[in-house]
Structure formats: structure tokens, C-alpha cells
XYZ file of C-alpha atoms in Angstrom:
338
model
C -30.936 -103.195 -247.448
C -28.241 -105.327 -245.828
C -26.172 -103.411 -243.273
C -22.975 -104.410 -245.087
C -24.247 -103.452 -248.548
C -22.866 -100.271 -250.102
C -25.459 -97.505 -249.972
C -25.792 -95.240 -253.008
C -26.489 -91.597 -252.198
C -27.515 -89.295 -255.021
C -26.288 -85.719 -254.603
C -27.795 -82.603 -256.159
C -26.437 -79.190 -255.767
C -23.604 -76.739 -256.179
C -20.810 -76.129 -253.687
C -22.729 -77.737 -250.844
C -23.338 -80.797 -252.985
C -19.666 -81.035 -253.934
C -18.728 -80.989 -250.252
C -21.244 -83.744 -249.516
C -20.050 -85.849 -252.451
C -16.385 -85.624 -251.460
C -17.068 -86.478 -247.832
C -19.240 -89.515 -248.588
C -16.826 -90.716 -251.288
C -14.167 -90.976 -248.571
C -16.177 -93.724 -246.848
C -16.472 -97.161 -248.490
C -19.885 -97.579 -246.870
C -21.284 -95.198 -249.487
C -21.310 -94.897 -253.244
C -21.885 -91.364 -254.526
C -23.796 -90.392 -257.649
C -23.801 -86.684 -258.509
C -26.496 -85.271 -260.787
C -25.334 -82.578 -263.186
C -27.031 -80.812 -266.052
C -23.595 -80.636 -267.687
C -21.219 -83.528 -266.871
C -18.600 -81.918 -269.133
C -18.294 -78.831 -266.886
C -15.047 -78.157 -265.028
C -16.707 -78.833 -261.664
C -18.107 -82.157 -262.878
C -14.779 -83.184 -264.352
C -13.073 -82.587 -260.995
C -15.528 -84.937 -259.329
C -15.110 -87.542 -262.064
C -11.324 -87.323 -261.778
C -11.628 -88.088 -258.058
C -13.594 -91.254 -258.832
C -17.111 -89.942 -258.210
C -19.889 -90.956 -260.594
C -21.522 -88.004 -262.384
C -24.680 -88.532 -264.440
C -26.603 -86.099 -266.604
C -30.187 -85.144 -265.827
C -32.366 -82.091 -266.316
C -33.827 -81.206 -262.923
C -37.137 -80.342 -264.603
C -37.554 -83.713 -266.318
C -39.113 -86.381 -264.104
C -38.145 -89.322 -266.304
C -34.509 -88.242 -266.350
C -34.532 -87.895 -262.562
C -36.127 -91.313 -262.105
C -33.422 -92.880 -264.236
C -30.692 -91.061 -262.292
C -32.235 -91.986 -258.923
C -32.614 -95.701 -259.694
C -31.135 -97.925 -256.999
C -30.330 -95.058 -254.615
C -30.697 -95.388 -250.847
C -30.379 -91.709 -249.950
C -30.612 -88.264 -251.522
C -29.119 -84.869 -250.757
C -30.911 -81.898 -252.336
C -29.615 -78.370 -252.733
C -30.839 -76.222 -255.623
C -28.757 -73.248 -256.784
C -30.936 -70.264 -255.875
C -28.722 -67.933 -257.926
C -29.894 -69.448 -261.225
C -31.090 -66.491 -263.366
C -34.393 -68.168 -264.223
C -35.395 -68.268 -260.557
C -34.595 -64.602 -259.972
C -36.434 -63.527 -263.108
C -39.296 -65.975 -262.513
C -38.822 -67.686 -265.864
C -40.024 -71.291 -266.009
C -40.460 -73.510 -262.931
C -39.700 -71.887 -259.586
C -37.160 -73.330 -257.166
C -40.076 -74.582 -255.070
C -41.669 -76.356 -258.031
C -38.349 -77.894 -259.013
C -37.655 -78.999 -255.438
C -41.052 -80.635 -255.088
C -40.469 -82.424 -258.382
C -37.184 -83.812 -257.074
C -38.833 -84.990 -253.861
C -41.658 -86.673 -255.768
C -39.207 -88.392 -258.125
C -37.089 -89.579 -255.193
C -40.133 -91.119 -253.516
C -41.232 -92.789 -256.757
C -37.698 -94.176 -257.207
C -37.861 -95.770 -253.754
C -35.263 -93.588 -252.016
C -35.564 -94.041 -248.257
C -33.495 -91.263 -246.682
C -33.387 -87.566 -247.592
C -31.425 -84.496 -246.506
C -32.180 -80.966 -247.705
C -30.116 -77.782 -247.458
C -32.532 -75.103 -246.324
C -32.726 -71.423 -245.371
C -34.912 -69.407 -242.968
C -38.618 -69.092 -243.788
C -38.452 -65.324 -244.316
C -42.109 -64.571 -245.057
C -43.410 -66.894 -242.350
C -41.032 -65.572 -239.697
C -41.908 -61.937 -240.442
C -45.633 -62.395 -241.182
C -45.022 -61.425 -244.782
C -43.165 -58.191 -244.049
C -39.745 -59.375 -245.295
C -40.139 -61.862 -248.149
C -36.888 -63.269 -249.576
C -37.615 -65.444 -252.597
C -34.733 -67.919 -252.302
C -35.241 -68.316 -248.557
C -38.994 -68.810 -248.835
C -38.700 -71.394 -251.604
C -36.036 -73.421 -249.803
C -37.979 -73.460 -246.537
C -41.134 -74.546 -248.379
C -39.232 -77.413 -250.034
C -38.072 -78.500 -246.573
C -41.627 -78.540 -245.248
C -42.743 -80.627 -248.205
C -39.857 -83.075 -247.819
C -40.547 -83.530 -244.089
C -44.231 -84.361 -244.495
C -45.041 -87.705 -242.819
C -45.015 -90.755 -245.059
C -42.715 -89.409 -247.753
C -39.391 -90.901 -246.636
C -38.322 -93.371 -243.982
C -36.181 -90.538 -242.585
C -35.672 -86.921 -243.582
C -33.552 -84.166 -242.099
C -32.668 -80.548 -242.793
C -29.067 -79.346 -242.619
C -29.267 -75.582 -243.029
C -26.092 -73.863 -244.178
C -24.739 -70.965 -242.128
C -23.040 -67.930 -243.656
C -20.417 -69.169 -246.125
C -16.890 -68.158 -245.121
C -16.057 -68.744 -248.786
C -18.097 -65.636 -249.623
C -15.017 -63.626 -248.625
C -13.450 -64.853 -251.871
C -16.562 -64.925 -254.080
C -16.811 -61.895 -256.414
C -20.640 -61.907 -256.188
C -20.374 -61.117 -252.493
C -17.121 -59.196 -252.209
C -18.629 -56.652 -254.607
C -21.731 -56.335 -252.430
C -20.046 -56.389 -249.008
C -17.330 -53.763 -249.359
C -14.537 -55.779 -250.997
C -13.371 -58.058 -248.161
C -11.256 -60.135 -248.605
C -10.251 -59.402 -252.209
C -10.592 -55.706 -253.078
C -9.027 -52.893 -251.047
C -11.039 -49.739 -250.501
C -9.804 -46.183 -251.125
C -8.015 -46.169 -247.755
C -6.196 -49.438 -248.410
C -8.381 -51.663 -246.211
C -10.073 -54.927 -247.021
C -13.414 -53.811 -245.660
C -16.452 -55.877 -244.757
C -19.212 -53.300 -245.116
C -22.710 -54.444 -244.191
C -25.459 -53.683 -241.702
C -25.073 -55.264 -238.280
C -26.382 -58.800 -237.817
C -29.183 -57.711 -235.504
C -28.278 -59.480 -232.254
C -26.386 -58.227 -229.213
C -23.697 -59.191 -228.550
C -23.320 -59.767 -232.270
C -22.824 -63.393 -233.278
C -22.760 -64.555 -236.892
C -22.837 -68.299 -237.662
C -20.092 -69.140 -240.171
C -19.671 -72.221 -242.336
C -16.534 -73.593 -243.985
C -18.412 -75.203 -246.848
C -15.725 -77.370 -248.426
C -14.272 -78.564 -245.120
C -17.335 -79.057 -242.926
C -20.724 -79.047 -244.603
C -20.292 -82.389 -246.347
C -19.253 -83.985 -243.070
C -22.398 -82.716 -241.340
C -24.565 -84.385 -243.992
C -22.313 -87.471 -243.979
C -22.937 -87.751 -240.242
C -26.696 -87.707 -240.791
C -26.485 -90.525 -243.349
C -24.397 -92.589 -240.921
C -27.320 -92.651 -238.466
C -30.443 -91.390 -240.255
C -32.890 -92.636 -237.624
C -31.192 -90.574 -234.931
C -31.429 -87.385 -237.001
C -34.869 -87.999 -238.460
C -37.124 -84.917 -238.612
C -34.358 -82.694 -237.255
C -33.415 -79.169 -238.292
C -29.626 -79.111 -237.926
C -27.632 -75.896 -237.843
C -24.789 -76.342 -240.326
C -22.331 -74.082 -238.533
C -18.553 -74.285 -238.178
C -17.881 -71.311 -235.883
C -19.477 -68.068 -234.708
C -18.111 -64.546 -234.311
C -19.073 -60.944 -234.938
C -18.283 -59.309 -238.278
C -15.592 -57.211 -236.593
C -14.018 -60.269 -234.953
C -14.004 -62.058 -238.304
C -12.054 -59.287 -240.051
C -9.666 -58.991 -237.091
C -8.953 -62.720 -237.234
C -8.230 -62.445 -240.954
C -5.712 -59.660 -240.320
C -4.041 -61.580 -237.488
C -3.755 -64.739 -239.598
C -2.162 -62.924 -242.530
C 0.256 -61.189 -240.163
C 1.492 -64.508 -238.759
C 1.553 -66.163 -242.150
C 3.616 -63.417 -243.761
C 5.914 -62.957 -240.718
C 5.075 -59.262 -240.884
C 4.591 -56.480 -238.355
C 1.052 -56.098 -239.639
C -1.240 -58.361 -241.619
C -3.408 -57.367 -244.539
C -5.321 -54.387 -243.120
C -8.947 -55.411 -242.676
C -11.915 -53.894 -240.893
C -15.664 -53.935 -240.473
C -17.775 -50.880 -241.241
C -21.439 -50.889 -240.354
C -23.826 -49.388 -242.893
C -27.533 -48.730 -242.644
C -30.026 -51.325 -243.778
C -30.816 -51.105 -247.473
C -27.431 -49.642 -248.340
C -25.910 -52.608 -250.184
C -25.399 -52.780 -253.925
C -24.608 -56.034 -255.766
C -23.835 -56.957 -259.373
C -27.481 -56.922 -260.489
C -30.879 -55.827 -259.213
C -31.865 -59.332 -258.155
C -28.758 -59.904 -256.019
C -29.057 -56.372 -254.605
C -32.621 -57.109 -253.514
C -31.554 -60.421 -251.994
C -28.590 -59.176 -249.942
C -30.550 -56.223 -248.576
C -33.472 -58.525 -247.854
C -31.125 -60.822 -245.943
C -30.208 -58.079 -243.481
C -33.801 -56.860 -243.218
C -34.677 -60.416 -242.243
C -31.810 -60.723 -239.766
C -32.936 -57.574 -237.971
C -36.534 -58.790 -237.928
C -35.506 -62.085 -236.279
C -32.918 -60.506 -233.941
C -29.920 -61.914 -235.787
C -30.951 -65.524 -235.158
C -30.076 -66.882 -238.605
C -31.496 -70.363 -238.154
C -35.241 -69.741 -238.382
C -35.245 -67.220 -235.568
C -33.706 -69.428 -232.874
C -30.213 -69.074 -231.358
C -27.442 -70.982 -233.111
C -26.898 -74.500 -231.792
C -23.349 -75.796 -232.271
C -23.440 -79.200 -230.603
C -25.263 -81.110 -233.354
C -22.725 -79.960 -235.944
C -19.862 -80.982 -233.662
C -21.323 -84.457 -233.132
C -21.909 -84.941 -236.857
C -18.432 -83.716 -237.765
C -16.829 -86.134 -235.316
C -18.885 -89.073 -236.584
C -18.027 -88.341 -240.216
C -14.343 -87.738 -239.494
C -14.097 -91.095 -237.737
C -15.827 -92.828 -240.666
C -13.701 -91.270 -243.404
C -10.498 -92.808 -244.708
C -8.686 -89.485 -244.776
C -7.137 -88.082 -241.633
C -9.225 -84.969 -241.005
C -10.061 -82.894 -237.957
C -12.685 -84.238 -235.588
C -13.920 -80.691 -234.997
C -15.513 -78.095 -237.275
C -13.154 -75.467 -238.663
C -12.709 -72.193 -236.783
C -12.663 -68.821 -238.532
C -8.905 -68.601 -237.890
C -8.306 -72.052 -239.362
C -10.323 -71.167 -242.436
C -8.223 -68.086 -243.167
C -5.014 -69.967 -242.372
C -5.961 -72.395 -245.130
C -7.509 -70.094 -247.716
C -6.407 -66.470 -247.235
C -4.350 -65.316 -250.205
């Protein structure tokens, strides 16, 4: 492909995919094509309204994927692990679906691939702490990275979503922060500890940063080939995170105190989510974190520099005037706290 020719990147996948699509769309070097099972959905319509191409395809149907992938230079893959069929083991697993996407991308002639992954729970714990979504995503990554499949391939693993503070699936499981006050009037983040000391949790501002990390990889795919990149915006303890939220709301509201927030540690296995599958997953997450000493990214300490380099590269390539640095926890709450 000519260096000056517009490169089409096909994007699959949820909130991470939306962030990737919006970042790449802000750079005339790329054309973005988003795959959706329902192009009439509200999320798809938002992308279409912003000028992004959205095409329909069933992720399970190879011929539909091949048609959607035609003429694409790169692919970003992220499968929604919360789909009920995966949890209930109905139909193809996430791993089977992911492999099918990889195979279709190769057959369509796509050269460069990026996958959003998670820690290999069973492998890291010798089978003691299996987490279905984590194990399937990590297995897809291994498959995608096998030699000879793509000219380049990279993994950009997503850290802990800061947006979970405003997602009912997680606020219900984690004590109510930052939406539901407890009986004492606090917005409480209530989970087990992360498992490292001093505690350090890698946080990700999905909408503001993740897409730029992937954008940065596509700007220089050879440099990032075969790399496992930590998609992290900022790090702090759970207690520091809730304190920063309270301080931000205090300044924003010009009040003597902000919205009262706190962290309460609970024992492992003590979380309860909206359904049995999510309950098993969130408790399994903390069992895994303790088993790997709180090192979220496949058992190794969080590395911030790659994300900073990628953010800067993407910010410089985008038309919009955005920050050259990943978002801090304070900046996230300044922008999104209600």
C-alpha cells in the first residue's frame, strides 16, 4: 500500500471499539469501518452521525465478515465478554468467535491487527483461578500473535475502566460508588484489596485514552509488533481514587466538602452482582489479583511509558486539539463526575 494512500481499519467491539473508531476517524490517514450486528442501534447511529462507516455483520458468519473486511489494511478486535450467550455457554464461545474473526481477517488480506486482551487467569494460576472471559481473551491473543498470521500484531490490554464508577453493572457489585449512597450517606467503593503493597490499581479512561493507544500502534505498527501494551491512563489505590473523587466534587461545587466517598475493604468472595455469572466473574477477578500479587497485566508490574508514547503520537496525529498525556484520575472525575 502506498504510504500516502488512506488506510482502512475495521473496528470490532463495544466501548473500546468506539474509542478506537473515534480516535482514528480524527486522522485523515485512516478510514474507519465499524462492524455492528445492529447498525440501527443508538450506539451505531452516534458513530454514523459523526461520519464513521458502520456495516452490518454477524460475528459468527464467515462470509459476512469477509465481505465487511474487504479492502481493509488493519483490524481492531474486542469482543463483548458480557454477552449472555458466553456466560451461559450457549453457541460459539468467545474464543471460537475470536479465532473466526482472526481467520477471516487473514483470508481477507488484512495486514495489521490489534487485540484488546485480559490476563491469562488459568495459566497464571496453574488452573486454580479460572476466569472465563479472561481466559478466552488471552487465548485469542495467543492465536492472533502466532507467526505468519499478520504482518504485524499487537495486544493493547485495557486496565480497570474508570467508567465503571458510573456503570450500574459495577456500581451494584462494588458498593455503589459513584452513583448510589450507602446507609451512612457515603458513595462507597467496597471491594477486596488489589493484592499488592503499596496498593496500585491501573486505571483507564476508555473514551479519552484507549482509542489513542491503539491509534498510536497503527501509526507505527512495525515498532509495536508482537508487543503486549498496558492500556493504562493512571494508577492509584482504591482509597486514593475515592479521595480524589471527593476532592474534585468539592472544588467543582465550591463547597466545604465534596460528595462524601470512601473505600471499604471486604473479604475475598464477598461481592454480589446483578446475576450469578457477573457475581462469579467479579469475585474471580479479585481472587486472580491476589494470586498474581495485584499485577493486573499478566502478573507483571504496570508499565506506563508505552501508553504515554502512544498517546502523544496519536494526539499529534489527530486533527482535534487533545491532551498529549493520558488522563489522570482527577481529570477523569473533573470531566465526568455528576
